[in-house]
Tab-separated table of N, CA and C in Angstrom:
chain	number	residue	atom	x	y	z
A	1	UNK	N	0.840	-1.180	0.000
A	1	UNK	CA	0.000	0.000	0.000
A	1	UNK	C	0.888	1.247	0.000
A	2	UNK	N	0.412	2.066	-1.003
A	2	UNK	CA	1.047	3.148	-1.230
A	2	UNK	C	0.630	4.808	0.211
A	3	UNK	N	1.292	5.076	0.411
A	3	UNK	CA	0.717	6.045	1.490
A	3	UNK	C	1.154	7.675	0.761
A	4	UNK	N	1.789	7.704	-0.510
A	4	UNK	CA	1.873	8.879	-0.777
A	4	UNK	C	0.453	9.474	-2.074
A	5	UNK	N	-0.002	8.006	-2.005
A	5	UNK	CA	-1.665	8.240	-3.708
A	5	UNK	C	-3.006	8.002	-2.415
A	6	UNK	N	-3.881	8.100	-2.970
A	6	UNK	CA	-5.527	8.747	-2.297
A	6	UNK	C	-5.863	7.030	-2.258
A	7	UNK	N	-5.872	6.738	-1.423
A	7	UNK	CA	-7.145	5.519	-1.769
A	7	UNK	C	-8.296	5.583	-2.421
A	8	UNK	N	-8.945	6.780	-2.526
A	8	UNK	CA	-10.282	6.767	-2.872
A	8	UNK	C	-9.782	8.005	-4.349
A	9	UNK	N	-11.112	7.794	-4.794
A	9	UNK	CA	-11.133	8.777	-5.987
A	9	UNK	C	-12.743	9.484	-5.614
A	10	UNK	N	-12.375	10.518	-5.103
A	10	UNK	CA	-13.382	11.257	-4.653
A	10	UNK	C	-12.987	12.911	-4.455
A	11	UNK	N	-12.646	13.507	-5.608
A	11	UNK	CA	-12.442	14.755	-5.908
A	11	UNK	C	-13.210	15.868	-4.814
A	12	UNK	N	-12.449	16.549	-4.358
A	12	UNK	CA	-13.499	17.636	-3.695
A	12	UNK	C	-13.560	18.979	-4.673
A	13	UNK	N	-14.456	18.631	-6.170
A	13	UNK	CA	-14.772	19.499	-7.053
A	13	UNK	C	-14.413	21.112	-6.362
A	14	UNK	N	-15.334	21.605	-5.515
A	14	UNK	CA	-15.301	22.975	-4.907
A	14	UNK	C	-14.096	23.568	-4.928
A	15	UNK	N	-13.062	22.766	-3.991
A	15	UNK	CA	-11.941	23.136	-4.083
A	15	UNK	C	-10.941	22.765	-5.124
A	16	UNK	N	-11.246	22.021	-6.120
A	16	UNK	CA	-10.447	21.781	-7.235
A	16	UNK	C	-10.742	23.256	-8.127
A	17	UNK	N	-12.213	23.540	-8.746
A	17	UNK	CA	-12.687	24.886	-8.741
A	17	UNK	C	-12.092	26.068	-8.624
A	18	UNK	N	-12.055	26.193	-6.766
A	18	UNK	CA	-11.345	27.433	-6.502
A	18	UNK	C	-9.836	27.341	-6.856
A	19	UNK	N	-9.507	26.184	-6.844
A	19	UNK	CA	-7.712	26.439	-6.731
A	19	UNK	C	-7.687	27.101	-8.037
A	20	UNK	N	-8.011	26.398	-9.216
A	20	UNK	CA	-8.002	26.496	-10.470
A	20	UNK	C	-8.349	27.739	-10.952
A	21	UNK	N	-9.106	28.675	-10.186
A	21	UNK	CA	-9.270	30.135	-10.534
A	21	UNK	C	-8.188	30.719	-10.195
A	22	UNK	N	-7.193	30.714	-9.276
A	22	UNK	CA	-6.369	31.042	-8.395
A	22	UNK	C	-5.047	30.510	-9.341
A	23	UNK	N	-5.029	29.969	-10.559
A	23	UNK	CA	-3.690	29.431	-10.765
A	23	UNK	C	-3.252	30.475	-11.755
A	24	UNK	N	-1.819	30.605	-12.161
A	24	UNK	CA	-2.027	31.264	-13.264
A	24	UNK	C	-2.424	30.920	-14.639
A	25	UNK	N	-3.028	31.949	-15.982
A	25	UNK	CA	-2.896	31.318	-17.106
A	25	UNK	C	-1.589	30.536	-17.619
A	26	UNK	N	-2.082	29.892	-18.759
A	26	UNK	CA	-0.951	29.138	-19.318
A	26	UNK	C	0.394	30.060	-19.686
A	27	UNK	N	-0.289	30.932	-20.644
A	27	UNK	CA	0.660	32.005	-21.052
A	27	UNK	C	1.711	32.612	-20.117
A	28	UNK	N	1.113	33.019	-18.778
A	28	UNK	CA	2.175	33.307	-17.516
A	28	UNK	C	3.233	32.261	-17.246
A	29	UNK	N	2.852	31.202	-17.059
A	29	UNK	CA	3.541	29.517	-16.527
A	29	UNK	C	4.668	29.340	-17.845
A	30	UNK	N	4.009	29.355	-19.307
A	30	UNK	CA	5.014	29.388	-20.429
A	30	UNK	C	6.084	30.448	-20.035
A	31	UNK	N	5.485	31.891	-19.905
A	31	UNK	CA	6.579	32.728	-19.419
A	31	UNK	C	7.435	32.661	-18.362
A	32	UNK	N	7.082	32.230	-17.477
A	32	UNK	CA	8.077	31.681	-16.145
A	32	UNK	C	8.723	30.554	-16.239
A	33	UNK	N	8.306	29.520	-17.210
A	33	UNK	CA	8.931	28.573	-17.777
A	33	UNK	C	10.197	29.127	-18.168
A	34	UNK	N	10.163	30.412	-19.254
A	34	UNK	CA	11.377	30.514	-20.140
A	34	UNK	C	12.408	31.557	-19.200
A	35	UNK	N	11.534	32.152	-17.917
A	35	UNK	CA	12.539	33.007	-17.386
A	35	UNK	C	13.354	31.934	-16.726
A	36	UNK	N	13.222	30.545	-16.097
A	36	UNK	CA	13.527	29.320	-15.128
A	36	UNK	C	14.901	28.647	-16.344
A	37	UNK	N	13.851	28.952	-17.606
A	37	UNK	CA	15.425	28.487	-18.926
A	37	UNK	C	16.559	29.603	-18.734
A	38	UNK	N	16.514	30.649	-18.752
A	38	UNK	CA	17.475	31.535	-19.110
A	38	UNK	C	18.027	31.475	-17.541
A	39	UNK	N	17.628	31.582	-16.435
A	39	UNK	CA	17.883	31.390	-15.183
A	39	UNK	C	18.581	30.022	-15.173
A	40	UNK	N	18.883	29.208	-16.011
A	40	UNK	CA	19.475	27.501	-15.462
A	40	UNK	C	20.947	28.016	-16.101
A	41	UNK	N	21.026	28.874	-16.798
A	41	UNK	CA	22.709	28.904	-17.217
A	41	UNK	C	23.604	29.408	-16.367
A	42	UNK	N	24.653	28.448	-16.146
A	42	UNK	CA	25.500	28.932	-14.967
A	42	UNK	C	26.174	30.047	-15.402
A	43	UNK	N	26.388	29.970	-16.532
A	43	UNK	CA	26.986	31.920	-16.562
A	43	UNK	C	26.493	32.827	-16.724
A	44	UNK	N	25.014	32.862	-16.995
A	44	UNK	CA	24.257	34.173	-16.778
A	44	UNK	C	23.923	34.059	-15.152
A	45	UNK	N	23.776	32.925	-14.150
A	45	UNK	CA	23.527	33.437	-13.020
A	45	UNK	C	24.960	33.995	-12.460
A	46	UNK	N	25.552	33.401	-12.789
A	46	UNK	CA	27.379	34.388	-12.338
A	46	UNK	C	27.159	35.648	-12.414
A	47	UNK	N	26.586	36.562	-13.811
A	47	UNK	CA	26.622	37.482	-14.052
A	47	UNK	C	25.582	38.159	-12.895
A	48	UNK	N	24.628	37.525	-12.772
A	48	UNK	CA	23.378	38.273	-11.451
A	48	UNK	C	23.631	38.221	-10.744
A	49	UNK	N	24.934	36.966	-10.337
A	49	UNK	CA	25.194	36.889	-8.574
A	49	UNK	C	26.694	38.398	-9.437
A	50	UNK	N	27.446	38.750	-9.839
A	50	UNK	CA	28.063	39.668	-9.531
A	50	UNK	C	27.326	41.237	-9.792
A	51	UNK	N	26.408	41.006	-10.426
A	51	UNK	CA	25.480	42.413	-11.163
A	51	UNK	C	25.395	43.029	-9.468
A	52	UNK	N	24.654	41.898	-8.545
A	52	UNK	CA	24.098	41.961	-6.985
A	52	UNK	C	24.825	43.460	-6.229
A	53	UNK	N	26.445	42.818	-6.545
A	53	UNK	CA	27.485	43.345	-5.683
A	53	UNK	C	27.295	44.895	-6.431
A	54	UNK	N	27.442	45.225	-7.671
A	54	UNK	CA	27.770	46.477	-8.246
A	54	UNK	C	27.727	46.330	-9.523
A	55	UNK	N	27.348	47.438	-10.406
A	55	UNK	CA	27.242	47.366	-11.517
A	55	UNK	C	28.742	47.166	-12.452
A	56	UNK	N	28.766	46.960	-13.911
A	56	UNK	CA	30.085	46.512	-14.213
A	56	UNK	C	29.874	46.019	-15.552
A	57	UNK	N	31.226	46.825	-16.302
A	57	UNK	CA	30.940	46.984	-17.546
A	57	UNK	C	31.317	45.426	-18.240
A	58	UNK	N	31.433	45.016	-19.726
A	58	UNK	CA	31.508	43.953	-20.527
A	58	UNK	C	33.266	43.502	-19.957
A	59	UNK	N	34.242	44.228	-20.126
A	59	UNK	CA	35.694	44.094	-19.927
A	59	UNK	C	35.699	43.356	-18.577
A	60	UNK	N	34.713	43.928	-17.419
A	60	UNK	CA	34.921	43.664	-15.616
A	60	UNK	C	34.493	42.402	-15.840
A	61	UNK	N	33.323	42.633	-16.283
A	61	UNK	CA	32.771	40.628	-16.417
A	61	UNK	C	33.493	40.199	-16.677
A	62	UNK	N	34.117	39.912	-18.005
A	62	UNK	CA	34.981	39.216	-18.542
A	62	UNK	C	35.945	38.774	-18.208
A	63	UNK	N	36.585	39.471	-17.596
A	63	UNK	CA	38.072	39.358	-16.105
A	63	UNK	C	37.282	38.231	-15.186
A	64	UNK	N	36.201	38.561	-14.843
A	64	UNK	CA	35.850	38.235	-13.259
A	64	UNK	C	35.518	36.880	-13.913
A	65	UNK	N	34.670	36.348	-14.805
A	65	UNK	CA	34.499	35.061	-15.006
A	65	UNK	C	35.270	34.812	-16.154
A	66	UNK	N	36.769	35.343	-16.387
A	66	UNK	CA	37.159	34.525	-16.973
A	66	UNK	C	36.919	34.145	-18.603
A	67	UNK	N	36.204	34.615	-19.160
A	67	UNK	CA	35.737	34.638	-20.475
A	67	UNK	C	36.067	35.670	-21.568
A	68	UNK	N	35.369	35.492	-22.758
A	68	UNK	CA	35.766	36.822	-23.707
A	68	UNK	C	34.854	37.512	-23.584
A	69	UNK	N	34.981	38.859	-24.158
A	69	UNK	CA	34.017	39.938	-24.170
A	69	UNK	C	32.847	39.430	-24.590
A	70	UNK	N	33.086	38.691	-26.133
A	70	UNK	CA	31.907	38.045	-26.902
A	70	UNK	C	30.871	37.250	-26.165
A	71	UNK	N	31.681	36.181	-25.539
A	71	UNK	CA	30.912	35.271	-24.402
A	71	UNK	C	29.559	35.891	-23.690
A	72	UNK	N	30.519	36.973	-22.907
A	72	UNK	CA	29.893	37.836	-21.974
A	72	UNK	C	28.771	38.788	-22.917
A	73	UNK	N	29.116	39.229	-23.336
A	73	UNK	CA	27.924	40.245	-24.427
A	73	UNK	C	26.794	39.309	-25.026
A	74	UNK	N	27.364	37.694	-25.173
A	74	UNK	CA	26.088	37.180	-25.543
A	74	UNK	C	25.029	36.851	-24.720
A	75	UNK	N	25.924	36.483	-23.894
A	75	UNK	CA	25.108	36.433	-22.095
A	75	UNK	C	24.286	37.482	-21.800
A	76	UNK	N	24.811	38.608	-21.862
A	76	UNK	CA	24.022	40.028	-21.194
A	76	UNK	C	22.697	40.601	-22.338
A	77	UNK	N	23.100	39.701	-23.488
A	77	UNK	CA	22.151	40.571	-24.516
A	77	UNK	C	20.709	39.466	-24.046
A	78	UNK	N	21.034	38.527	-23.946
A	78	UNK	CA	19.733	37.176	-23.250
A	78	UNK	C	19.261	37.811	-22.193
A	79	UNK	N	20.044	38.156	-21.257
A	79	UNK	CA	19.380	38.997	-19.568
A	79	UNK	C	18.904	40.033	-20.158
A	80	UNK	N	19.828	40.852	-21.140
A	80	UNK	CA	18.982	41.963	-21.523
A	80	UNK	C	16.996	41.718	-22.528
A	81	UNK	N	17.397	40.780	-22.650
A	81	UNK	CA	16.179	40.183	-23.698
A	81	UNK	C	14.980	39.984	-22.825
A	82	UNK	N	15.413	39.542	-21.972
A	82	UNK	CA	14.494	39.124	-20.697
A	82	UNK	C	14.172	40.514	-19.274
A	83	UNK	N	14.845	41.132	-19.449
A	83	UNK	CA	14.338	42.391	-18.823
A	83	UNK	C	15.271	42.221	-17.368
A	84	UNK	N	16.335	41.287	-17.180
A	84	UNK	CA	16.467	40.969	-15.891
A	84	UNK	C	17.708	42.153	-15.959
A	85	UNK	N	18.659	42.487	-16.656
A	85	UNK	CA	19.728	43.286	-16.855
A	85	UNK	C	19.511	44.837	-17.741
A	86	UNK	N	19.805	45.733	-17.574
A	86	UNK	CA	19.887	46.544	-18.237
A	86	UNK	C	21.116	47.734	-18.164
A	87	UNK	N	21.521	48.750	-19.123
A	87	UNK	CA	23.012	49.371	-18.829
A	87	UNK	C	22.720	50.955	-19.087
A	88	UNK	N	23.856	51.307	-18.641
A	88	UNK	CA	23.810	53.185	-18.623
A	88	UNK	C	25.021	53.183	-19.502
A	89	UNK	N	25.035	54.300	-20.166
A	89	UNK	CA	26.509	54.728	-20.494
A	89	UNK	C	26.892	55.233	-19.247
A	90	UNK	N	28.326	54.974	-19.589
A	90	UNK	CA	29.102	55.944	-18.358
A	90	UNK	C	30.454	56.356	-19.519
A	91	UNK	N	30.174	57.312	-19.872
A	91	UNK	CA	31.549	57.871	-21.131
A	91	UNK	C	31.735	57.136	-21.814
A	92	UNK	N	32.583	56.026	-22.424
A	92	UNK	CA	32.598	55.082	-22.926
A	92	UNK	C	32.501	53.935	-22.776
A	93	UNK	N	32.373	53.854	-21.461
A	93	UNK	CA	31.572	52.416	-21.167
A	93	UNK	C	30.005	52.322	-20.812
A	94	UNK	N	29.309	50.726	-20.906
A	94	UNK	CA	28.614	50.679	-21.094
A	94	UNK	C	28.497	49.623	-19.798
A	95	UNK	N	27.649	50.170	-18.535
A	95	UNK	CA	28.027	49.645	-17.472
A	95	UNK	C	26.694	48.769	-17.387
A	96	UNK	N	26.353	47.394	-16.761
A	96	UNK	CA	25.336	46.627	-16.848
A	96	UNK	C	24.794	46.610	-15.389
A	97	UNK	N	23.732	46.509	-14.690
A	97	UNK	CA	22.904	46.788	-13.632
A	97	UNK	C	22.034	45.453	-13.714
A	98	UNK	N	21.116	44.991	-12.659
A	98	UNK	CA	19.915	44.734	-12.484
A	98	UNK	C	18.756	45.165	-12.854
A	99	UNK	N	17.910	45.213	-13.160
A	99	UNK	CA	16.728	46.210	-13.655
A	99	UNK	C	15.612	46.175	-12.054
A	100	UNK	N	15.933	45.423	-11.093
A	100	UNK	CA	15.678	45.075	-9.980
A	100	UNK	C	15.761	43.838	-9.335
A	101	UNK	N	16.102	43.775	-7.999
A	101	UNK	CA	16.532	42.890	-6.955
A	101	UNK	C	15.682	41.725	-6.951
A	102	UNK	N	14.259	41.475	-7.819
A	102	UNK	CA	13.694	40.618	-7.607
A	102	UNK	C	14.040	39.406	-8.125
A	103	UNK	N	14.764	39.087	-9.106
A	103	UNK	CA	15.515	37.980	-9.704
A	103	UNK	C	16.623	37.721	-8.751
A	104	UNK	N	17.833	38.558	-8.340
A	104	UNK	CA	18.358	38.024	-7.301
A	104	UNK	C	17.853	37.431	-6.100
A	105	UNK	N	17.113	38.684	-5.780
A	105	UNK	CA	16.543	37.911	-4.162
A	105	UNK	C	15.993	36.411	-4.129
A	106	UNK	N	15.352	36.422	-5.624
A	106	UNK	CA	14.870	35.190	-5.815
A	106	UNK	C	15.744	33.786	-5.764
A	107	UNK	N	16.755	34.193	-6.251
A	107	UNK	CA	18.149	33.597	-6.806
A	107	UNK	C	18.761	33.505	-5.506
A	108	UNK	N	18.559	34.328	-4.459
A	108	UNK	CA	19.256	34.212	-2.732
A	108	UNK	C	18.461	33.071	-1.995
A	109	UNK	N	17.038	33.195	-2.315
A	109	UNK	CA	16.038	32.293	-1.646
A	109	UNK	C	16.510	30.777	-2.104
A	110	UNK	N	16.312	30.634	-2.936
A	110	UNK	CA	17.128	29.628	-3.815
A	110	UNK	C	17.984	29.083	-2.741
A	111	UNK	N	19.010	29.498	-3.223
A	111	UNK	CA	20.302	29.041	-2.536
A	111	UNK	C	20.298	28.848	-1.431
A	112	UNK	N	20.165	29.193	-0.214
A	112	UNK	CA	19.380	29.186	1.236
A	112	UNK	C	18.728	27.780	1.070
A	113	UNK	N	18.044	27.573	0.432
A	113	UNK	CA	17.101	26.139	0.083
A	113	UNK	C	18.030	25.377	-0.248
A	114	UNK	N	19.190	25.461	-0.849
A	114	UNK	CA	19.902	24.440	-1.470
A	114	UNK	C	20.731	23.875	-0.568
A	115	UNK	N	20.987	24.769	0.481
A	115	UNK	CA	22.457	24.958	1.951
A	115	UNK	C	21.478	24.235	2.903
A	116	UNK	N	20.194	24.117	3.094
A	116	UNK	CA	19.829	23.591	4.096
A	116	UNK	C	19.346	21.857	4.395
């Protein structure tokens, strides 16, 4: 006997109902789907776990993880695609930011979950 399946098949419609109003559309879930894709690459989360600390142009990345400019610019143009990154000029550089803390923080919660 299984103790994690229902013995019975006896739906409590009402609350199947309400949950189901309460879920999101498909279209949202597809979209959080593809932010969870672009979020699984270990070098675009490198780039959010250092974006966190301070902003920092294509050259700083590139040093810090180790890669080419190209690498890195293809990386940032995907975060940029997705709204999670965005940049200022600063004279001739082109410095890259967060567009907000909610992808990290999310990305902190995470990890916390993973350590425990």
């Amino acid at each position: 006997m299984k103790r994690d399946v229902c013995e019975i098949d006896d739906a409590n419609e009402a609350l199947v109902l309400r949950v189901r109003e309460l879920m999101p559309e498909d279209d949202e879930i597809k979209r959080l789907c593809d932010l969870f894709k672009i979020l699984s690459e270990p070098t675009r989360l490198r780039i959010i776990e250092a974006l966190t600390v301070d902003s920092l142009c294509v050259c700083e990345l590139a040093s810090l993880l180790e890669m080419t400019q190209s690498a890195v610019s293809h990386q940032l143009r995907i975060l940029r695609s997705a709204g999670i990154v965005d940049y200022e000029r600063d004279g001739k550089m082109a410095r890259y930011h967060l567009t907000d803390r909610g992808v990290a923080d999310f990305i902190e919660n995470c990890r916390s979950k993973c350590l425990q």
